[in-house]
Tab-separated table of C-alpha atoms and ligand atoms in Angstrom:
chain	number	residue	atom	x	y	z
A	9	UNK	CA	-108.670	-29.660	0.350
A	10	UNK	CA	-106.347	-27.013	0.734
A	11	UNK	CA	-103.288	-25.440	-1.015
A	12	UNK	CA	-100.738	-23.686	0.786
A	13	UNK	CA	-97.548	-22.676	-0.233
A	14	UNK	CA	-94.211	-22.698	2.287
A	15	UNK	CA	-95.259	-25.376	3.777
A	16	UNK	CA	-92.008	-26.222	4.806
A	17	UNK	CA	-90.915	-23.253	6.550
A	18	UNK	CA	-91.560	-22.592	9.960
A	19	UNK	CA	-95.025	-21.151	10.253
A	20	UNK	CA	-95.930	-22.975	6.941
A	21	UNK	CA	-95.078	-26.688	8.888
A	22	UNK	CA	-96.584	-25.507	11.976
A	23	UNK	CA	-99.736	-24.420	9.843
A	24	UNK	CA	-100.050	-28.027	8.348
A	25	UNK	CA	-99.458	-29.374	11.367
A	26	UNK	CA	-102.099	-27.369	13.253
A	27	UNK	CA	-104.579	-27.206	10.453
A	28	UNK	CA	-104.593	-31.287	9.835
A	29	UNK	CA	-104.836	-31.799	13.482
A	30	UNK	CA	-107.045	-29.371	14.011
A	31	UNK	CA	-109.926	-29.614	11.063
A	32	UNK	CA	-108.719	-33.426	9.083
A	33	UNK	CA	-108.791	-31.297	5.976
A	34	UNK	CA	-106.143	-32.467	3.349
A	35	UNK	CA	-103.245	-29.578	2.564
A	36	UNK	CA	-101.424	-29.883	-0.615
A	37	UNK	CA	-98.683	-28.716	0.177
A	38	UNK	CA	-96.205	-26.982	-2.312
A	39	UNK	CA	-92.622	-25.708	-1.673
A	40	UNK	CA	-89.538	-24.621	-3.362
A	41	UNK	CA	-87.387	-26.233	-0.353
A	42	UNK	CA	-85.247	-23.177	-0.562
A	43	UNK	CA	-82.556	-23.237	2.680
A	44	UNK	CA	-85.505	-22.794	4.891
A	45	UNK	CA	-87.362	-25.262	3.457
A	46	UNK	CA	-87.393	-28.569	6.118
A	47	UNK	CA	-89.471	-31.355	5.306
A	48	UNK	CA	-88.323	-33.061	8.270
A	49	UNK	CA	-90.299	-30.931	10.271
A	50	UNK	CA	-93.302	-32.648	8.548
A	51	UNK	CA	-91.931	-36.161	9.342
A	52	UNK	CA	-94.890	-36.759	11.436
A	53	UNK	CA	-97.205	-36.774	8.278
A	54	UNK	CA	-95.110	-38.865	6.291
A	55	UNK	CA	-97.242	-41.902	5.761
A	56	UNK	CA	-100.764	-39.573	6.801
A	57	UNK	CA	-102.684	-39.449	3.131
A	58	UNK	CA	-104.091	-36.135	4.472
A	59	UNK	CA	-100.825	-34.221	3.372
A	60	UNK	CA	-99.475	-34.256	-0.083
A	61	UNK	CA	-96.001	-32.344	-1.095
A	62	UNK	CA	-95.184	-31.215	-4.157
A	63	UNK	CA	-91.614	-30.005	-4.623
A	64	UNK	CA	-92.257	-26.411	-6.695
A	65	UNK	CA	-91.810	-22.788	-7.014
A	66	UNK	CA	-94.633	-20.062	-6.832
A	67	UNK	CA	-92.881	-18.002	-9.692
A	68	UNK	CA	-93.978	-21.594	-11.685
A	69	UNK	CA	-97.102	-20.796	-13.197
A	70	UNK	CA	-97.707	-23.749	-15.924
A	71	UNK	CA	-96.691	-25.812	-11.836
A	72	UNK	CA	-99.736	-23.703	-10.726
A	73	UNK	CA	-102.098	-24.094	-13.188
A	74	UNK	CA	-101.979	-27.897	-13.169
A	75	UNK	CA	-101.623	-28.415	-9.583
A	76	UNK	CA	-105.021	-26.262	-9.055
A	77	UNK	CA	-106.619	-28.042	-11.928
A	78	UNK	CA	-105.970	-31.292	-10.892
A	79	UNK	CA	-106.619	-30.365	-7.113
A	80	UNK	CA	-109.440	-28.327	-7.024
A	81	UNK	CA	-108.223	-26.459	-3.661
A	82	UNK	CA	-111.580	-24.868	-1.848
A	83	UNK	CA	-108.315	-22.211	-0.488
A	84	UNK	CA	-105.145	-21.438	-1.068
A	85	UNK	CA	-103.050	-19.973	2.192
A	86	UNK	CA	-99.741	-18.350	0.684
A	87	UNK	CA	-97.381	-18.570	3.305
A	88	UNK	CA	-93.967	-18.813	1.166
A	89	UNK	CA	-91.814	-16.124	1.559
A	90	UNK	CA	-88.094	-14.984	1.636
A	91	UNK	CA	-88.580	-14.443	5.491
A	92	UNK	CA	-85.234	-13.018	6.731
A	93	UNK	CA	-84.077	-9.789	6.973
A	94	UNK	CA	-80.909	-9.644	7.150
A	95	UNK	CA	-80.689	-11.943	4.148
A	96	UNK	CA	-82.864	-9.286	2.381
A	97	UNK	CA	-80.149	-6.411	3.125
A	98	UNK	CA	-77.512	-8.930	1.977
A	99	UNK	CA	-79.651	-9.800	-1.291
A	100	UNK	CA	-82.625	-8.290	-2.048
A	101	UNK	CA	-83.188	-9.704	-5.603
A	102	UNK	CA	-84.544	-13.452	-4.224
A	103	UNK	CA	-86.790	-11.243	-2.090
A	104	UNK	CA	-88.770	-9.291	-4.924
A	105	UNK	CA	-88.444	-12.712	-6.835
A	106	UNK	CA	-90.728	-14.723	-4.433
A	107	UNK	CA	-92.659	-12.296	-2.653
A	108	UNK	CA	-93.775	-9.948	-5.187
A	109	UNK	CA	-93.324	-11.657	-8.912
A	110	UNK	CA	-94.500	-15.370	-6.666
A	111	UNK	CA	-97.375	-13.348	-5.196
A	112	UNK	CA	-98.036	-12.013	-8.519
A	113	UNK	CA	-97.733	-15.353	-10.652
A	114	UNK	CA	-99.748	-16.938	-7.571
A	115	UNK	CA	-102.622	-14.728	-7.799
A	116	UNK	CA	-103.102	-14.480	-11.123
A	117	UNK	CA	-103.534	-18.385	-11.252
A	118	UNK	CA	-105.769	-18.382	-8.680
A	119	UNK	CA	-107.878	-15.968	-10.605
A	120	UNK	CA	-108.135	-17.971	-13.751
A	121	UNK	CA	-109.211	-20.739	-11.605
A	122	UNK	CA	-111.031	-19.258	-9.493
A	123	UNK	CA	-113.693	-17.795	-12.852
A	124	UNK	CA	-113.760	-20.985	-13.762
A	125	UNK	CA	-115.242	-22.592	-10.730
A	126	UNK	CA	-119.227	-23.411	-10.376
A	127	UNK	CA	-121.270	-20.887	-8.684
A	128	UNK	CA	-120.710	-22.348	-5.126
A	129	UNK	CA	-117.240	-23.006	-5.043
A	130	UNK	CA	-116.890	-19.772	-6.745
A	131	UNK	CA	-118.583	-17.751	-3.822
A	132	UNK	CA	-116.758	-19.961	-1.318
A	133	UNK	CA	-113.354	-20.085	-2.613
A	134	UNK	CA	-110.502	-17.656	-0.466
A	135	UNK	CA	-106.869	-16.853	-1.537
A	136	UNK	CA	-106.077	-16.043	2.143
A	137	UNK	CA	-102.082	-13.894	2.228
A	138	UNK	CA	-100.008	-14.635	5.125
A	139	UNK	CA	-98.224	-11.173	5.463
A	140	UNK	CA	-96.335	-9.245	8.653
A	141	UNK	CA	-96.468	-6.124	10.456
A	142	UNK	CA	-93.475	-4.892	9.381
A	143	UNK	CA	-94.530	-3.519	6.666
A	144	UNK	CA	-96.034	-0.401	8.601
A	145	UNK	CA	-92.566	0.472	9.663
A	146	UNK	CA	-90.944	1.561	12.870
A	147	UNK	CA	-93.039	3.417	15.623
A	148	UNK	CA	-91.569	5.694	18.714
A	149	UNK	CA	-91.414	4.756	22.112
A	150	UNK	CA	-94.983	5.952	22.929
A	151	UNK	CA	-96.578	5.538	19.437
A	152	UNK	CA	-99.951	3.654	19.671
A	153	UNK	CA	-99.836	-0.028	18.212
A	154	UNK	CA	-100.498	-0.698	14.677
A	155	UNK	CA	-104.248	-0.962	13.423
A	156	UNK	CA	-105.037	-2.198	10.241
A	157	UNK	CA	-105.813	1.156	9.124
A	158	UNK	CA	-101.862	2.563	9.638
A	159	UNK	CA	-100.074	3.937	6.550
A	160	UNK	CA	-97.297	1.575	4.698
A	161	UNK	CA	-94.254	2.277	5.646
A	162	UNK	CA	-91.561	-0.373	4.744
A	163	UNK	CA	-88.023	-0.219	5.829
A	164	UNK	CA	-86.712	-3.414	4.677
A	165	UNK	CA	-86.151	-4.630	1.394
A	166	UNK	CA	-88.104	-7.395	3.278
A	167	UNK	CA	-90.788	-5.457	4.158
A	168	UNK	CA	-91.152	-3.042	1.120
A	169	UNK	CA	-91.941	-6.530	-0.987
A	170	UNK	CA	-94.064	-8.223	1.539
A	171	UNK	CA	-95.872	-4.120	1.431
A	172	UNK	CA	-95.581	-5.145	-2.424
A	173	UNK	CA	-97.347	-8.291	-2.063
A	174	UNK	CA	-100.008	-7.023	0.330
A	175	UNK	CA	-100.937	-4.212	-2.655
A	176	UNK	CA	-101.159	-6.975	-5.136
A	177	UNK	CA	-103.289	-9.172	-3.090
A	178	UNK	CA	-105.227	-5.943	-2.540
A	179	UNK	CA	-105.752	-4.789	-6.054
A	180	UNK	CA	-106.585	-8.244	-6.978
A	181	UNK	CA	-109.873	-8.412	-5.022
A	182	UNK	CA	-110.503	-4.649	-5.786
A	183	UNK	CA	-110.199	-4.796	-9.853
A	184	UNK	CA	-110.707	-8.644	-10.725
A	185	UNK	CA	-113.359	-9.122	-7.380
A	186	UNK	CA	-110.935	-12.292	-6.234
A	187	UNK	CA	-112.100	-13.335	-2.773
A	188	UNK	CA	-109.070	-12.784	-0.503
A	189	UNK	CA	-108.249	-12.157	2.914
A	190	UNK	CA	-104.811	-10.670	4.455
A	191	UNK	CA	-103.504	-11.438	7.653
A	192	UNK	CA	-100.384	-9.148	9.260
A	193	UNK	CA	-98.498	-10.822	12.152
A	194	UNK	CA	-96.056	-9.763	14.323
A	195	UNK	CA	-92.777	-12.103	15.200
A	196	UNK	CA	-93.669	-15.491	15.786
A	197	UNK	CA	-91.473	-18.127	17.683
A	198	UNK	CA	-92.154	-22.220	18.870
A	199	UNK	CA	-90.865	-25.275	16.852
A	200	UNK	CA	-89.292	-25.794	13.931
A	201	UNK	CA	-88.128	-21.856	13.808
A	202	UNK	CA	-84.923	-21.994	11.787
A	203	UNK	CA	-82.118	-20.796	13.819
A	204	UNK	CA	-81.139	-17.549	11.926
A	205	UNK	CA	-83.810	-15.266	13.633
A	206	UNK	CA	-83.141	-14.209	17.288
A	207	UNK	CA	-84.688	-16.544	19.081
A	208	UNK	CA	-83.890	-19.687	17.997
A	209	UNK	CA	-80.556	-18.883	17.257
A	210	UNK	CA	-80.376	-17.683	20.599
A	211	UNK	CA	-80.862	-20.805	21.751
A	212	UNK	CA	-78.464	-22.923	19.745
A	213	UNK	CA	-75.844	-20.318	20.064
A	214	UNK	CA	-76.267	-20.560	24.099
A	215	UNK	CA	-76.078	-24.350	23.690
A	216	UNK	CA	-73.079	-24.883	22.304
A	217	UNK	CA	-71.245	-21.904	24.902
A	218	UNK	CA	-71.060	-19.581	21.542
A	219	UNK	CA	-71.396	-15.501	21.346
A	220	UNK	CA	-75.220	-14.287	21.341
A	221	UNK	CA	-74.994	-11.484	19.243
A	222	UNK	CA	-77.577	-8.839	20.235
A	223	UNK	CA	-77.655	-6.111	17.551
A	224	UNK	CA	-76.753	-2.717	18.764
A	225	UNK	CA	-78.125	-1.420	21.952
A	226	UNK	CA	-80.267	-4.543	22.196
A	227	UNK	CA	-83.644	-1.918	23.125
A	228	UNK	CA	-85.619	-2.682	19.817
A	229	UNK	CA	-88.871	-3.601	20.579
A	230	UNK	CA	-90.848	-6.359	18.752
A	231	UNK	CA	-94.286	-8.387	20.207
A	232	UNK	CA	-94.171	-11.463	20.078
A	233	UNK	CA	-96.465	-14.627	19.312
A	234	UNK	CA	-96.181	-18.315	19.423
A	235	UNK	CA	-96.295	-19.619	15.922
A	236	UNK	CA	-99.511	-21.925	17.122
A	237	UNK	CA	-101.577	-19.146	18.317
A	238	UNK	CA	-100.829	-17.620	14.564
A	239	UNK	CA	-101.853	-20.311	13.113
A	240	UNK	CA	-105.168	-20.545	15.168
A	241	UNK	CA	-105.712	-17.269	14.217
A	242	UNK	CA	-104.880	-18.105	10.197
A	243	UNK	CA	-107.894	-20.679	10.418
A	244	UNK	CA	-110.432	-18.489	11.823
A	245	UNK	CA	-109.529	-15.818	9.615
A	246	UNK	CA	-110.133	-18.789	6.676
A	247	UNK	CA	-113.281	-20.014	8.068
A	248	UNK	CA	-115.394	-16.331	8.877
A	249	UNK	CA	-112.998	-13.750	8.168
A	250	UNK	CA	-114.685	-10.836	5.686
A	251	UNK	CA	-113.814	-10.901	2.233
A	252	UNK	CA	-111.259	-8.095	1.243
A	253	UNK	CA	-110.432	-7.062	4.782
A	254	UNK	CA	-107.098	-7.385	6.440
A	255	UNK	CA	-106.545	-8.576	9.917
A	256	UNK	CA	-103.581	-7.400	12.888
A	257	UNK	CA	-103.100	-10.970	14.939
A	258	UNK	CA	-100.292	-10.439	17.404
A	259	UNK	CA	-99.733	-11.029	21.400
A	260	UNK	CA	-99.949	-8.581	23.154
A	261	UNK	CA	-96.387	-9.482	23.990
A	262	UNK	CA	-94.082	-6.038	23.403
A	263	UNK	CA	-90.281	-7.138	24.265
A	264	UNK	CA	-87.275	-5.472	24.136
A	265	UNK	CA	-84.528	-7.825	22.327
A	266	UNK	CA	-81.891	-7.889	25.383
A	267	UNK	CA	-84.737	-9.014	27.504
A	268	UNK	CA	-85.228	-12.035	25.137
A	269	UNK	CA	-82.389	-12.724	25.079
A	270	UNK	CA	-81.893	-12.629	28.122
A	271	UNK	CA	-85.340	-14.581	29.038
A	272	UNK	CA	-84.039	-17.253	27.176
A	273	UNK	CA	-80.544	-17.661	28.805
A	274	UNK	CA	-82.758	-17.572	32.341
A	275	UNK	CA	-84.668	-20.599	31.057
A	276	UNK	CA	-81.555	-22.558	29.850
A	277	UNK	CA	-80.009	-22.021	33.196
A	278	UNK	CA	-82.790	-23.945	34.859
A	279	UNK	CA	-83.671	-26.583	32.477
A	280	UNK	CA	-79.673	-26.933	31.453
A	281	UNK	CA	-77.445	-25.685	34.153
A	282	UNK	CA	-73.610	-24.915	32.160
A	283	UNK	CA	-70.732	-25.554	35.110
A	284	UNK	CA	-68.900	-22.537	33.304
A	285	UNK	CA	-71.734	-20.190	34.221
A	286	UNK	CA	-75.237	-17.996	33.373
A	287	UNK	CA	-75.640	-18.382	29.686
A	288	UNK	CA	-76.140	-14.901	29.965
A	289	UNK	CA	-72.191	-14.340	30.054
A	290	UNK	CA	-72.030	-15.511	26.647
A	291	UNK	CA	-74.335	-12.171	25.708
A	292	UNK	CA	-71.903	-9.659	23.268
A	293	UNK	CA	-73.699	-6.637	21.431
A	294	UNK	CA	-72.716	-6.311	17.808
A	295	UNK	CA	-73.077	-3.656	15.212
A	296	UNK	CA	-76.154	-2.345	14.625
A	297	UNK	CA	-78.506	-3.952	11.468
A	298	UNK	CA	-78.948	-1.077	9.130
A	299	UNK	CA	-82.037	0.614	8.986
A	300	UNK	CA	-83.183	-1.747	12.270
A	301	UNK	CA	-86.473	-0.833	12.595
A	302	UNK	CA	-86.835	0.193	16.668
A	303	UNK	CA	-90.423	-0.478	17.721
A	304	UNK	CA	-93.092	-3.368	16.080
A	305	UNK	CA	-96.219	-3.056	18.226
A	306	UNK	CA	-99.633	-5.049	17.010
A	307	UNK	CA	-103.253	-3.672	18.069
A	308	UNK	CA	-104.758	-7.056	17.886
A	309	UNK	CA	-108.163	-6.423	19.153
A	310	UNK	CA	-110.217	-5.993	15.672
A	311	UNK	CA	-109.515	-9.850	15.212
A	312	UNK	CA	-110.960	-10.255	18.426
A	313	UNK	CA	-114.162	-8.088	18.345
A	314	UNK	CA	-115.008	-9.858	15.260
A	315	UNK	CA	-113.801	-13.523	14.960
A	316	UNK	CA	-113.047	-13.714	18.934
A	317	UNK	CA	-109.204	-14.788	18.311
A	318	UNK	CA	-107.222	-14.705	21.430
A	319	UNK	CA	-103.854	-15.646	21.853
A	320	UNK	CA	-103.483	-18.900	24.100
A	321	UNK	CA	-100.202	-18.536	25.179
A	322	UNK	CA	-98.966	-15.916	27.068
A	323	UNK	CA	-95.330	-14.871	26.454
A	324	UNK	CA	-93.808	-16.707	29.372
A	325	UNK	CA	-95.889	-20.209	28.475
A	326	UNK	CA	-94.942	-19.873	25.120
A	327	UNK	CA	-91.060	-19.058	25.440
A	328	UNK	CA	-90.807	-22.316	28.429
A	329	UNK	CA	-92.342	-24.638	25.655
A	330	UNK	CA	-90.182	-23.145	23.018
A	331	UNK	CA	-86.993	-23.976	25.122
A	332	UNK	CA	-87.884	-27.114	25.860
A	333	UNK	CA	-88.546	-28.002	22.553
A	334	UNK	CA	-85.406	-26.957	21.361
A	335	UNK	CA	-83.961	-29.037	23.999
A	336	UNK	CA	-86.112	-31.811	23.500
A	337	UNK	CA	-85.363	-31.659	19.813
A	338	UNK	CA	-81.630	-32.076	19.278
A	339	UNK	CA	-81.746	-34.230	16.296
A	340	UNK	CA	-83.709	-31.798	14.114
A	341	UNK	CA	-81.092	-28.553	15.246
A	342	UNK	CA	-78.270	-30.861	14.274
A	343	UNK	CA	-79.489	-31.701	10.874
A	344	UNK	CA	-80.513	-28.493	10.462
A	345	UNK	CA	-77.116	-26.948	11.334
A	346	UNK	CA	-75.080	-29.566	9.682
A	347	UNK	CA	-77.159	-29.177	6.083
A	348	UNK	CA	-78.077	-32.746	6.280
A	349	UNK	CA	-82.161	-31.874	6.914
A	350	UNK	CA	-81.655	-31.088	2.669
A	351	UNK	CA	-80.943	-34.500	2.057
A	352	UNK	CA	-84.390	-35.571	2.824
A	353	UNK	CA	-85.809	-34.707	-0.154
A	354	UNK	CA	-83.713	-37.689	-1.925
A	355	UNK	CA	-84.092	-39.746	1.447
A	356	UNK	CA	-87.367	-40.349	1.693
A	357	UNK	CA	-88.968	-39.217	-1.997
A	358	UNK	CA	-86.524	-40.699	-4.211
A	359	UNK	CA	-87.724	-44.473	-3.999
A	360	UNK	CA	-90.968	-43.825	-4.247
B	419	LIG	P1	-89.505	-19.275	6.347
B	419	LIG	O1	-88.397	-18.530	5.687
B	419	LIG	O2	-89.222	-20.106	7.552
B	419	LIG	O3	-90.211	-20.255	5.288
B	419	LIG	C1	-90.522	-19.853	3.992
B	419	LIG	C2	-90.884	-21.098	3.185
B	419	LIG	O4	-91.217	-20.673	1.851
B	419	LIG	C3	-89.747	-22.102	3.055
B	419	LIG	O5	-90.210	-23.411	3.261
B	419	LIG	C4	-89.258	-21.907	1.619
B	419	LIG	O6	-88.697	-23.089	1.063
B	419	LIG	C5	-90.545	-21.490	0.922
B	419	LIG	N1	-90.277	-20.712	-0.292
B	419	LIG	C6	-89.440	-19.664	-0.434
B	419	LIG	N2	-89.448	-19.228	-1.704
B	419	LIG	C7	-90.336	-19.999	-2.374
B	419	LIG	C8	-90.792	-20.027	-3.716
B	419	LIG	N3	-90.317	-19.160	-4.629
B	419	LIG	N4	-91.723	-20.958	-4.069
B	419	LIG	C9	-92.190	-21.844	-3.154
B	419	LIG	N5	-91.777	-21.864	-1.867
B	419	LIG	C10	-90.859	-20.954	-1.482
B	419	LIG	O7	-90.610	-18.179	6.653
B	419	LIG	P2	-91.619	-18.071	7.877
B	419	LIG	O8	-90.948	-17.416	9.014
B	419	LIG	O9	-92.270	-19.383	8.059
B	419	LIG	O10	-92.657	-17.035	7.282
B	419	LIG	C11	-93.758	-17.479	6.519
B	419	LIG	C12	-94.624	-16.303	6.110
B	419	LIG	O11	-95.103	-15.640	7.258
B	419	LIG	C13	-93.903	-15.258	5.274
B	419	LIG	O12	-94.782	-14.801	4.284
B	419	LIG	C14	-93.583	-14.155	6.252
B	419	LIG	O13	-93.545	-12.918	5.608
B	419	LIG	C15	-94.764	-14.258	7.187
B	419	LIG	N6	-94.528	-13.824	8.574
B	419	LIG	C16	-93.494	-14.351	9.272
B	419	LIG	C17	-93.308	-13.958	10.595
B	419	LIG	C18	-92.204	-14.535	11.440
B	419	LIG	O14	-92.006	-14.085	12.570
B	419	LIG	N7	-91.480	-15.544	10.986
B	419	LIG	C19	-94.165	-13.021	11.166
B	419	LIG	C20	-95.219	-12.506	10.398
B	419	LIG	C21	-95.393	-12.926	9.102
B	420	LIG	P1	-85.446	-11.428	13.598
B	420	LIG	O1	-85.686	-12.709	14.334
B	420	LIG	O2	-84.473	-11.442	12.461
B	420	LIG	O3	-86.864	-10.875	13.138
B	420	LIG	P2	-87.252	-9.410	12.512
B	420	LIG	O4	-86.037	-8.670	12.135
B	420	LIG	O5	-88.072	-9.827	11.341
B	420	LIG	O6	-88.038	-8.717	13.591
B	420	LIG	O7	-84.955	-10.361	14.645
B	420	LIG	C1	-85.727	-10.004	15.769
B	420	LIG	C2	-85.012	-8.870	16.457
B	420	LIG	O8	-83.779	-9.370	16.983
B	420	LIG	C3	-84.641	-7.746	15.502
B	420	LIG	O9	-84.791	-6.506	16.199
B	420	LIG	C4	-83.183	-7.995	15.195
B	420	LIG	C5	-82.669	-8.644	16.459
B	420	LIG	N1	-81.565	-9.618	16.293
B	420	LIG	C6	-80.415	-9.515	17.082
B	420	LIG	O10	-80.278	-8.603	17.923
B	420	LIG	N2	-79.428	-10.443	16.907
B	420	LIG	C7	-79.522	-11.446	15.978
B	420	LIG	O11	-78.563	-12.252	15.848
B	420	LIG	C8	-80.713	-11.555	15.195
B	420	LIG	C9	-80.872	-12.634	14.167
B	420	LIG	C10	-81.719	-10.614	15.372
């Protein structure tokens, strides 16, 4: 089996998801169910013996030490995070708290467990980091895309402890020999994305005839991948990635925000027609985020000359199924927006 950690986020449940259906390997699955945390987006697994939840914090590390003890995970794939930016501007402290002391605490109990495996599971054991390309900061207009091999430069108190977390990971393989891989991904969207980042909230917003803000002059540039295709791309990594290396996975999918946004109010016009009007009226540019980073741009094609990842969605697949979801999905926004999806925890766990 595996562990990951943030399994209840968004790419964390779509990473469960994917990796159960996709190899019938058993994830334990451990999360702090912070306000991002939604097990109901793991409802489908509820009575599937192949996923086990354990309600716990990274920064926990007599938690961590037991649960790899009694375990004996062949992987762990560290996937919690404080995700948001914004938040991170508003309150940086949770963000070095999770991302750097929880990476930190995470690895170093992986690498007491990890030199006391056998010989075999010792050579075959991965501490695989989910990380993001924003920690190379902000390029120009005609800047070439990121490669692995681009300085650090974090903007964000986001990205400067995800940067954080990447040196750790770094310096653990380098100086203790710990078997890891990174992985740095651009902006993912698809199910299950809570709706505080743009697109999802997008979405909602447009659904219930509300303001969309777009953040200044709406031309920042991010690429874009659906969460599935990152998750693809997490497993191969897993499976043959090299030890120590770091991988780029993105989409090949460079968007300017307003054209998102606008994408989005396109699809909503089709597939849910308002009588008042194009959902892009509701579009209203707000003030700027501070220190917005202007251009994210992912050269993805190391991942592909070596493990032969390719993105199977193309942006326009991707965004029509994310829609649709969304619309097809009303229950889980409701919950979500409403606060009731953090009632599950007691809902389903309490009687049993
Ligand atoms: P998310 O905010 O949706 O989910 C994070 C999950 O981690 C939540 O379930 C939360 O409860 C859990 N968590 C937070 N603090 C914890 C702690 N101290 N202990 C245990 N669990 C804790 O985030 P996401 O968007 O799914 O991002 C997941 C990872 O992928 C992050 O590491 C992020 O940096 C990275 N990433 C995200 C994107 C993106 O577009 N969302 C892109 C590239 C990389
Ligand atoms: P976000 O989804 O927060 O991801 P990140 O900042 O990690 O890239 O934002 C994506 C882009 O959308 C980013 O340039 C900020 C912008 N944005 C808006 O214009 N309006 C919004 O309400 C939000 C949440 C984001």
């Amino acid at each position: 089996m595996i562990l990951a950690t943030g399994g209840a986020g968004f790419i964390g449940a779509n990473f469960v998801l994917d990796w159960i259906a996709a190899t019938g390997e058993a994830v334990l699955n451990l999360d702090a169910l912070t306000y991002a945390g939604n097990l109901e987006s793991l409802a489908s697994l509820n009575s599937d013996p192949r996923h086990a939840f354990v309600h716990g914090d990274i920064t926990d590390r007599p938690l961590l030490d037991r649960l790899l003890a009694e375990h004996r995970p062949r992987a762990i794939v560290h996937v919690a995070a404080e995700s948001h930016v914004d938040r991170s501007i508003h309150g940086p402290a949770a963000f070095v708290r999770t991302n750097v002391e929880g990476t930190f605490t995470l690895l170093e109990a992986a690498r007491a467990y990890w030199g006391g495996l056998a010989t075999n599971d010792k050579a075959g054991f991965r501490f695989h980091h989910v990380s993001t390309d924003e920690v190379y900061g902000s390029l120009a207009a005609g800047d070439a895309p990121f490669t692995e091999r681009h300085a650090y430069e974090p903007n964000s108190p986001y990205s400067a402890s995800k940067a954080a977390s990447d040196h750790l990971v770094r310096a653990w393989h380098h100086t203790y020999g710990l078997p890891v891989l990174t992985t740095n991904c651009s902006n993912n969207y698809g199910p299950y994305h809570f709706p505080e980042k743009l697109i999802p909230l997008m979405i909602v917003n447009a659904l219930a005839a509300k303001p969309l803000p777009v953040y200044g002059d709406g031309q920042q540039v991010r690429d874009w991948l659906y969460v599935r295709d990152h998750c693809a791309a997490i497993r191969e990594v897993l499976a043959r990635g090299v030890v120590g290396e770091t991988y780029n996975i993105g989409g090949w999918n460079e968007k300017p925000n307003i054209e998102i946004v606008r994408t989005v109010c396109a699809l909503l016009d089709e597939m849910r027609p308002d009588p008042a009007g194009s959902h892009a009226r509701l579009i209203t540019h707000v003030a700027d985020r501070p220190g917005h980073d202007r251009r994210y741009a992912i050269d993805a094609r190391k991942l592909e000359r070596e493990l032969g990842w390719r993105p199977a969605e193309t942006f326009e697949t991707g965004i029509r199924k994310t829609v649709r979801w969304y619309l097809d999905h009303a229950d889980w926004v409701a919950r979500v927006q409403s606060g009731a999806y953090r009632d599950w925890v007691a809902t389903n766990y309490s009687a049993r």
